Short mmCIF file of C-alpha atoms in Angstrom, two decimals:
data_model
loop_
_atom_site.label_atom_id
_atom_site.label_comp_id
_atom_site.label_asym_id
_atom_site.label_seq_id
_atom_site.Cartn_x
_atom_site.Cartn_y
_atom_site.Cartn_z
CA MET A 1271 17.83 5.25 18.02
CA THR A 1272 14.56 6.39 16.46
CA ARG A 1273 15.18 8.08 13.10
CA ASN A 1274 13.06 11.07 12.11
CA TYR A 1275 13.08 11.71 8.38
CA LEU A 1276 12.30 15.38 7.69
CA ASP A 1277 13.92 15.96 4.30
CA HIS A 1278 10.98 15.24 2.01
CA ALA A 1279 11.83 18.11 -0.32
CA ALA A 1280 14.94 16.12 -1.30
CA THR A 1281 13.03 12.88 -1.72
CA THR A 1282 10.08 11.34 0.04
CA PRO A 1283 9.77 7.66 1.03
CA LEU A 1284 8.25 5.29 -1.50
CA ARG A 1285 4.55 4.78 -0.92
CA PRO A 1286 3.38 1.17 -0.43
CA GLU A 1287 1.02 1.58 -3.39
CA ALA A 1288 3.91 2.67 -5.59
CA LYS A 1289 6.08 -0.24 -4.44
CA ALA A 1290 3.32 -2.71 -5.34
CA ALA A 1291 2.91 -1.08 -8.76
CA LEU A 1292 6.66 -1.28 -9.36
CA GLN A 1293 6.60 -5.00 -8.66
CA GLU A 1294 3.76 -5.43 -11.15
CA GLY A 1295 5.76 -3.46 -13.70
CA PHE A 1296 8.84 -5.64 -13.29
CA ALA A 1297 6.75 -8.56 -14.56
CA LEU A 1298 6.11 -6.60 -17.78
CA TRP A 1299 9.76 -6.67 -18.82
CA ALA A 1300 9.30 -6.15 -22.57
CA ASN A 1301 10.21 -2.94 -24.39
CA PRO A 1302 7.02 -0.89 -24.89
CA SER A 1303 8.22 0.06 -28.39
CA SER A 1304 8.55 -3.54 -29.57
CA PRO A 1305 5.90 -4.68 -32.08
CA HIS A 1306 5.41 -8.22 -30.75
CA ALA A 1307 2.73 -9.32 -28.27
CA GLU A 1308 4.95 -8.80 -25.23
CA GLY A 1309 5.85 -5.31 -26.38
CA ARG A 1310 2.24 -4.45 -27.10
CA LYS A 1311 1.24 -5.57 -23.61
CA ALA A 1312 3.93 -3.36 -22.10
CA ARG A 1313 2.82 -0.46 -24.33
CA ALA A 1314 -0.79 -0.83 -23.18
CA ALA A 1315 0.33 -0.67 -19.54
CA LEU A 1316 2.49 2.39 -20.25
CA GLU A 1317 -0.35 4.25 -21.96
CA ASP A 1318 -2.69 3.34 -19.11
CA ALA A 1319 -0.18 4.83 -16.64
CA ARG A 1320 0.10 7.95 -18.82
CA ALA A 1321 -3.67 8.42 -18.80
CA ARG A 1322 -3.91 7.84 -15.05
CA ILE A 1323 -1.18 10.38 -14.28
CA ARG A 1324 -2.80 12.99 -16.51
CA ALA A 1325 -6.13 12.39 -14.80
CA ALA A 1326 -4.64 12.53 -11.30
CA LEU A 1327 -2.92 15.83 -12.10
CA GLY A 1328 -5.89 17.27 -13.98
CA TRP A 1329 -3.73 17.83 -17.07
CA GLU A 1330 -5.52 17.93 -20.42
CA GLY A 1331 -2.41 18.27 -22.59
CA GLU A 1332 0.34 15.80 -23.48
CA LEU A 1333 2.70 13.94 -21.15
CA ILE A 1334 6.27 12.93 -22.00
CA PHE A 1335 7.87 10.47 -19.59
CA THR A 1336 11.41 11.40 -18.50
CA SER A 1337 13.96 10.22 -15.94
CA GLY A 1338 12.98 13.06 -13.59
CA ALA A 1339 12.87 16.81 -13.10
CA SER A 1340 16.39 17.51 -14.37
CA GLU A 1341 15.77 15.82 -17.72
CA SER A 1342 12.37 17.47 -18.02
CA ALA A 1343 13.98 20.87 -17.48
CA GLU A 1344 16.69 20.13 -20.03
CA LEU A 1345 14.13 18.99 -22.60
CA ALA A 1346 11.89 22.03 -22.12
CA LEU A 1347 14.59 24.68 -22.00
CA THR A 1348 16.65 23.37 -24.91
CA ARG A 1349 13.90 22.19 -27.26
CA ALA A 1350 11.03 24.62 -26.74
CA GLN A 1351 9.93 26.41 -29.90
CA ALA A 1352 10.40 29.83 -28.32
CA GLY A 1353 12.75 32.78 -28.24
CA ALA A 1354 14.70 34.14 -25.27
CA ARG A 1355 14.86 32.06 -22.10
CA LEU A 1356 13.98 33.87 -18.86
CA VAL A 1357 14.31 32.23 -15.43
CA SER A 1358 13.66 33.52 -11.96
CA ALA A 1359 16.66 34.13 -9.71
CA VAL A 1360 15.43 31.54 -7.19
CA GLU A 1361 15.11 28.59 -9.55
CA HIS A 1362 16.50 25.13 -8.76
CA ASP A 1363 20.01 24.41 -10.00
CA ALA A 1364 18.58 22.02 -12.61
CA ILE A 1365 16.86 24.96 -14.31
CA LEU A 1366 19.86 27.27 -14.07
CA LYS A 1367 22.21 24.64 -15.51
CA ALA A 1368 19.82 23.78 -18.35
CA ALA A 1369 19.69 27.44 -19.39
CA PRO A 1370 23.04 28.93 -18.34
CA THR A 1371 22.71 32.00 -20.57
CA ALA A 1372 19.10 32.77 -19.65
CA GLU A 1373 18.21 36.18 -18.26
CA ARG A 1374 17.56 35.93 -14.53
CA LEU A 1375 14.43 37.65 -13.31
CA PRO A 1376 14.73 39.25 -9.86
CA VAL A 1377 12.49 38.48 -6.92
CA MET A 1378 11.22 40.77 -4.18
CA PRO A 1379 12.49 40.45 -0.59
CA ASP A 1380 9.43 38.33 0.17
CA GLY A 1381 10.41 35.80 -2.51
CA ALA A 1382 7.71 36.74 -5.01
CA LEU A 1383 8.77 37.30 -8.59
CA ASP A 1384 9.23 40.98 -9.42
CA LEU A 1385 6.26 41.41 -11.76
CA ASP A 1386 7.38 44.81 -13.06
CA ALA A 1387 10.72 43.29 -14.08
CA LEU A 1388 8.85 40.41 -15.71
CA ARG A 1389 6.63 42.78 -17.73
CA GLU A 1390 9.72 44.57 -18.97
CA SER A 1391 11.64 41.41 -19.85
CA VAL A 1392 8.86 39.62 -21.75
CA ARG A 1393 8.75 42.42 -24.34
CA ARG A 1394 10.53 40.30 -26.91
CA GLU A 1395 9.62 37.65 -29.44
CA ARG A 1396 7.87 34.65 -27.84
CA PRO A 1397 10.01 34.20 -24.70
CA LEU A 1398 10.04 31.05 -22.57
CA VAL A 1399 9.73 31.93 -18.87
CA ALA A 1400 10.63 29.31 -16.23
CA VAL A 1401 9.32 29.75 -12.68
CA GLN A 1402 9.27 27.25 -9.81
CA HIS A 1403 5.75 26.84 -8.40
CA VAL A 1404 6.92 26.09 -4.83
CA ASN A 1405 10.51 26.93 -3.96
CA SER A 1406 12.51 23.92 -2.82
CA GLU A 1407 14.51 25.88 -0.20
CA THR A 1408 11.99 28.28 1.30
CA GLY A 1409 8.61 26.70 0.50
CA ASN A 1410 7.36 29.98 -0.97
CA ARG A 1411 4.69 29.65 -3.66
CA GLN A 1412 4.69 31.91 -6.71
CA ASP A 1413 1.51 33.52 -8.03
CA LEU A 1414 1.64 31.63 -11.31
CA GLU A 1415 -1.87 32.67 -12.31
CA THR A 1416 -0.78 36.32 -12.47
CA ILE A 1417 2.59 35.39 -13.96
CA ALA A 1418 0.90 33.29 -16.66
CA GLY A 1419 -1.33 36.20 -17.58
CA ILE A 1420 1.66 38.50 -18.06
CA VAL A 1421 3.62 35.91 -20.07
CA HIS A 1422 0.69 34.97 -22.30
CA GLU A 1423 -0.29 38.58 -22.93
CA ALA A 1424 3.22 39.07 -24.32
CA GLY A 1425 2.87 35.97 -26.51
CA GLY A 1426 5.31 33.91 -24.46
CA LEU A 1427 5.31 30.41 -22.97
CA LEU A 1428 5.35 29.58 -19.25
CA LEU A 1429 7.31 26.60 -17.91
CA ALA A 1430 6.30 25.77 -14.33
CA ASP A 1431 8.65 23.68 -12.21
CA CYS A 1432 6.11 21.68 -10.20
CA ALA A 1433 8.55 19.18 -8.70
CA GLN A 1434 7.73 20.41 -5.17
CA SER A 1435 4.02 21.03 -5.70
CA ALA A 1436 2.60 18.23 -7.87
CA GLY A 1437 0.55 15.86 -5.75
CA LYS A 1438 0.12 18.53 -3.08
CA PHE A 1439 -1.41 21.48 -4.96
CA ALA A 1440 -3.35 21.74 -8.20
CA LEU A 1441 -1.22 22.37 -11.24
CA PRO A 1442 -0.94 26.09 -12.04
CA PRO A 1443 -1.92 27.59 -15.41
CA CYS A 1444 1.10 27.01 -17.66
CA ASP A 1445 2.17 25.73 -21.06
CA MET A 1446 4.65 23.18 -19.74
CA ALA A 1447 5.17 21.67 -16.30
CA ILE A 1448 7.94 19.64 -14.70
CA VAL A 1449 6.93 16.73 -12.47
CA SER A 1450 9.14 14.33 -10.49
CA ALA A 1451 7.74 11.11 -9.02
CA HIS A 1452 10.04 10.76 -6.03
CA LYS A 1453 8.84 14.07 -4.59
CA PHE A 1454 5.35 12.68 -3.88
CA GLY A 1455 6.04 9.07 -2.94
CA GLY A 1456 6.75 7.57 -6.34
CA PRO A 1457 10.01 5.90 -7.38
CA ILE A 1458 13.29 7.68 -8.06
CA GLY A 1459 14.29 7.85 -11.73
CA VAL A 1460 10.99 8.74 -13.37
CA GLY A 1461 9.17 11.99 -14.01
CA ALA A 1462 7.40 13.82 -16.78
CA LEU A 1463 7.31 16.95 -18.86
CA LEU A 1464 3.73 18.06 -19.33
CA VAL A 1465 3.17 20.10 -22.48
CA ARG A 1466 -0.01 21.67 -23.80
CA ASP A 1467 0.86 20.77 -27.38
CA TYR A 1468 3.72 18.76 -28.88
CA ALA A 1469 4.16 21.60 -31.38
CA MET A 1470 5.70 23.64 -28.57
CA LEU A 1471 8.75 21.37 -28.70
CA GLU A 1472 11.30 20.53 -31.37
CA PRO A 1473 11.34 16.72 -31.78
CA SER A 1474 14.62 14.92 -31.19
CA GLY A 1475 13.77 11.46 -32.47
CA GLY A 1476 13.50 8.23 -30.51
CA HIS A 1477 10.76 7.30 -28.07
CA GLU A 1478 7.85 9.21 -26.54
CA ARG A 1479 6.45 10.13 -29.96
CA GLY A 1480 9.85 11.34 -31.04
CA TYR A 1481 10.40 13.83 -28.22
CA ARG A 1482 12.67 11.84 -25.93
CA ARG A 1483 15.44 9.29 -26.43
CA GLY A 1484 15.70 6.19 -24.27
CA THR A 1485 13.47 3.21 -23.54
CA GLU A 1486 10.56 4.13 -21.30
CA ASN A 1487 10.74 3.15 -17.64
CA LEU A 1488 7.51 1.16 -17.46
CA PRO A 1489 7.77 0.04 -13.81
CA GLY A 1490 8.58 3.62 -12.83
CA ALA A 1491 5.60 4.99 -14.74
CA LEU A 1492 3.28 2.53 -13.00
CA GLY A 1493 4.74 3.45 -9.62
CA MET A 1494 4.34 7.14 -10.40
CA ALA A 1495 0.67 6.69 -11.29
CA ALA A 1496 -0.01 4.69 -8.13
CA ALA A 1497 1.68 7.29 -5.92
CA LEU A 1498 -0.40 10.12 -7.38
CA GLU A 1499 -3.62 8.18 -7.00
CA ALA A 1500 -2.73 7.50 -3.37
CA ASP A 1501 -2.60 11.26 -2.82
CA GLY A 1502 -6.37 11.61 -3.13
CA ASP A 1503 -6.65 12.54 0.56
CA PRO A 1504 -5.08 15.70 2.01
CA TYR A 1505 -1.32 15.37 1.77
CA LEU A 1506 -0.84 16.14 5.46
CA ALA A 1507 -3.46 16.73 8.11
CA PRO A 1508 -3.18 20.29 9.54
CA GLU A 1509 -2.74 18.98 13.07
CA THR A 1510 0.42 17.12 12.05
CA LEU A 1511 2.35 20.37 11.61
CA GLU A 1512 0.62 22.27 14.43
CA PRO A 1513 3.67 22.04 16.79
CA LEU A 1514 5.56 24.30 14.37
CA ASP A 1515 3.43 27.27 15.42
CA ALA A 1516 4.90 27.23 18.94
CA LEU A 1517 8.39 26.63 17.56
CA ALA A 1518 8.07 29.67 15.32
CA GLU A 1519 7.34 31.86 18.33
CA ASP A 1520 10.24 30.35 20.29
CA CYS A 1521 12.54 30.89 17.32
CA ARG A 1522 11.65 34.57 17.22
CA GLN A 1523 12.04 34.97 21.00
CA LEU A 1524 15.50 33.39 20.93
CA GLY A 1525 16.73 35.69 18.18
CA GLY A 1526 16.44 33.20 15.36
CA THR A 1527 14.84 33.72 11.96
CA TRP A 1528 11.61 32.01 10.89
CA LEU A 1529 11.82 32.65 7.18
CA ALA A 1530 8.09 32.18 6.55
CA ASP A 1531 7.52 35.47 8.39
CA ARG A 1532 8.85 37.40 5.40
CA LEU A 1533 7.57 35.25 2.51
CA SER A 1534 4.68 36.22 0.24
CA ASP A 1535 2.98 32.81 0.28
CA PRO A 1536 4.72 30.24 2.52
CA THR A 1537 3.50 26.68 2.11
CA PRO A 1538 3.35 24.22 5.02
CA TYR A 1539 5.54 21.44 3.60
CA VAL A 1540 8.89 23.25 3.49
CA ARG A 1541 10.17 25.46 6.30
CA ALA A 1542 13.47 27.32 6.53
CA LEU A 1543 14.71 28.64 9.87
CA ALA A 1544 17.96 30.04 11.23
CA MET A 1545 19.41 29.38 14.65
CA PRO A 1546 21.05 32.47 16.14
CA ASN A 1547 24.41 30.97 17.16
CA MET A 1548 25.04 27.82 15.14
CA SER A 1549 25.87 27.32 11.47
CA GLY A 1550 23.56 25.35 9.26
CA SER A 1551 26.23 22.74 8.54
CA ALA A 1552 26.82 22.20 12.27
CA GLN A 1553 23.08 21.87 12.84
CA VAL A 1554 22.70 19.29 10.08
CA MET A 1555 25.48 17.17 11.60
CA ARG A 1556 24.16 17.48 15.15
CA TYR A 1557 20.64 16.68 14.03
CA ASP A 1558 21.89 13.61 12.19
CA MET A 1559 23.68 12.36 15.29
CA ALA A 1560 20.47 12.97 17.27
CA GLY A 1561 18.44 10.91 14.78
CA PHE A 1562 17.02 13.58 12.47
CA ALA A 1563 17.39 13.98 8.71
CA VAL A 1564 17.25 17.67 7.76
CA SER A 1565 19.24 19.71 5.22
CA GLN A 1566 20.63 23.13 4.39
CA GLY A 1567 18.61 23.40 1.19
CA SER A 1568 18.46 21.70 -2.17
CA ALA A 1569 20.07 18.24 -2.13
CA CYS A 1570 21.82 19.14 -5.41
CA SER A 1571 23.81 21.91 -3.70
CA SER A 1572 23.77 20.79 -0.05
CA GLY A 1573 27.27 20.35 1.34
CA THR A 1574 28.82 23.15 -0.72
CA MET A 1575 30.45 26.08 1.05
CA LYS A 1576 28.80 28.75 -1.06
CA THR A 1577 25.81 30.76 0.16
CA SER A 1578 22.45 29.61 -1.18
CA HIS A 1579 21.64 31.59 -4.33
CA VAL A 1580 17.98 31.51 -3.27
CA LEU A 1581 18.59 33.20 0.08
CA GLU A 1582 21.03 35.58 -1.56
CA ALA A 1583 18.38 36.61 -4.11
CA LEU A 1584 15.98 37.37 -1.24
CA GLY A 1585 18.57 39.66 0.32
CA ILE A 1586 18.94 37.51 3.45
CA ASP A 1587 21.85 38.61 5.65
CA GLU A 1588 24.88 36.40 4.97
CA LYS A 1589 25.20 35.25 8.59
CA ILE A 1590 21.51 34.36 8.81
CA ALA A 1591 21.76 32.47 5.51
CA ALA A 1592 24.77 30.53 6.83
CA ASN A 1593 22.74 29.53 9.93
CA THR A 1594 19.64 28.44 8.00
CA ILE A 1595 18.44 24.86 7.68
CA ARG A 1596 15.50 23.41 5.80
CA VAL A 1597 13.01 21.00 7.32
CA SER A 1598 10.44 19.47 5.00
CA PHE A 1599 7.49 17.15 5.44
CA GLY A 1600 5.61 14.56 3.43
CA TRP A 1601 3.01 11.83 3.35
CA SER A 1602 4.74 9.70 6.01
CA THR A 1603 5.43 12.53 8.48
CA THR A 1604 3.83 12.11 11.91
CA ARG A 1605 2.97 14.70 14.53
CA GLU A 1606 5.35 12.94 16.91
CA GLU A 1607 8.26 13.46 14.51
CA VAL A 1608 7.43 17.14 14.23
CA MET A 1609 7.20 17.49 18.01
CA ARG A 1610 10.56 15.75 18.47
CA PHE A 1611 12.16 18.07 15.93
CA CYS A 1612 10.78 21.14 17.71
CA ASP A 1613 12.06 19.92 21.08
CA GLN A 1614 15.49 19.19 19.61
CA TRP A 1615 15.71 22.65 18.02
CA ARG A 1616 14.95 24.26 21.37
CA GLU A 1617 17.62 22.14 23.04
CA PHE A 1618 20.26 23.07 20.46
CA ALA A 1619 19.30 26.76 20.49
CA GLY A 1620 19.27 26.93 24.27
CA GLY A 1621 22.59 25.14 24.63
#
């Protein structure tokens, strides 16, 4: 059976360039913090990877290597030199768990952050505001340029979760950004927290100039750099996803819900859609048996019985939310895979 992997928002396949860089990194087995010749050689390779990643992302500030987005979120939200923590209601679970007492900022029915609520909430001493650039369940993109202006005018700091957007879109204006390598074809287990200035964080001792504990993952850093550099061309050609246009119309005609219809700024790489008469969990299982990898939303919460907090925050009807699946695309996606998915959806919906 031909497998069709369409769950890139959970993780995307390792790029060949990243795999080759990992293998090179495994030969540099020394600890980059060791003072001997082997350690210095590893350190030089690590700093080269750091510079390459910053250049590929267009980031002029500092870069702290982490084990991925969850650790980056934890570091930023617990160690930022700021006051109250504010997070949008549609943030990833990693953000919500890292700041469990943070004030949750509401979103509009179209998924955009409620800017009036934001203006009201930032009227306090130097708040830290966390907003996901591209939502991992809906694919909606926040207007972080406007949000940054509001936050900075109030003297606050903006943390942008760019796990779903780095390598696909330019980094937004922000003070800190979360990046995860396995979302753009790099290896699992490595990411970064980008920060404009180290002074924005309280140091914790250890590695990464005293801002992160744990020996650096040199092979992972090299793989991350190689994956980003491989993304120099458009992430996906427009014609690859063209079959989705016809599927969207069929979905509407059959009484389904094409969530992008109601979003403020839907991006092409993540699509959420509801089938009229089949639960999302049943769809995921049937798709898997038919050779397709799709999901009901974030991999961190997929499989739970509770309604998605993201769809709930958008005011999506409970039944529609229960029937919603997520299909997401990446560097290895082909037009044929997209066409097969569309045909399979029509077969399930018509049956």
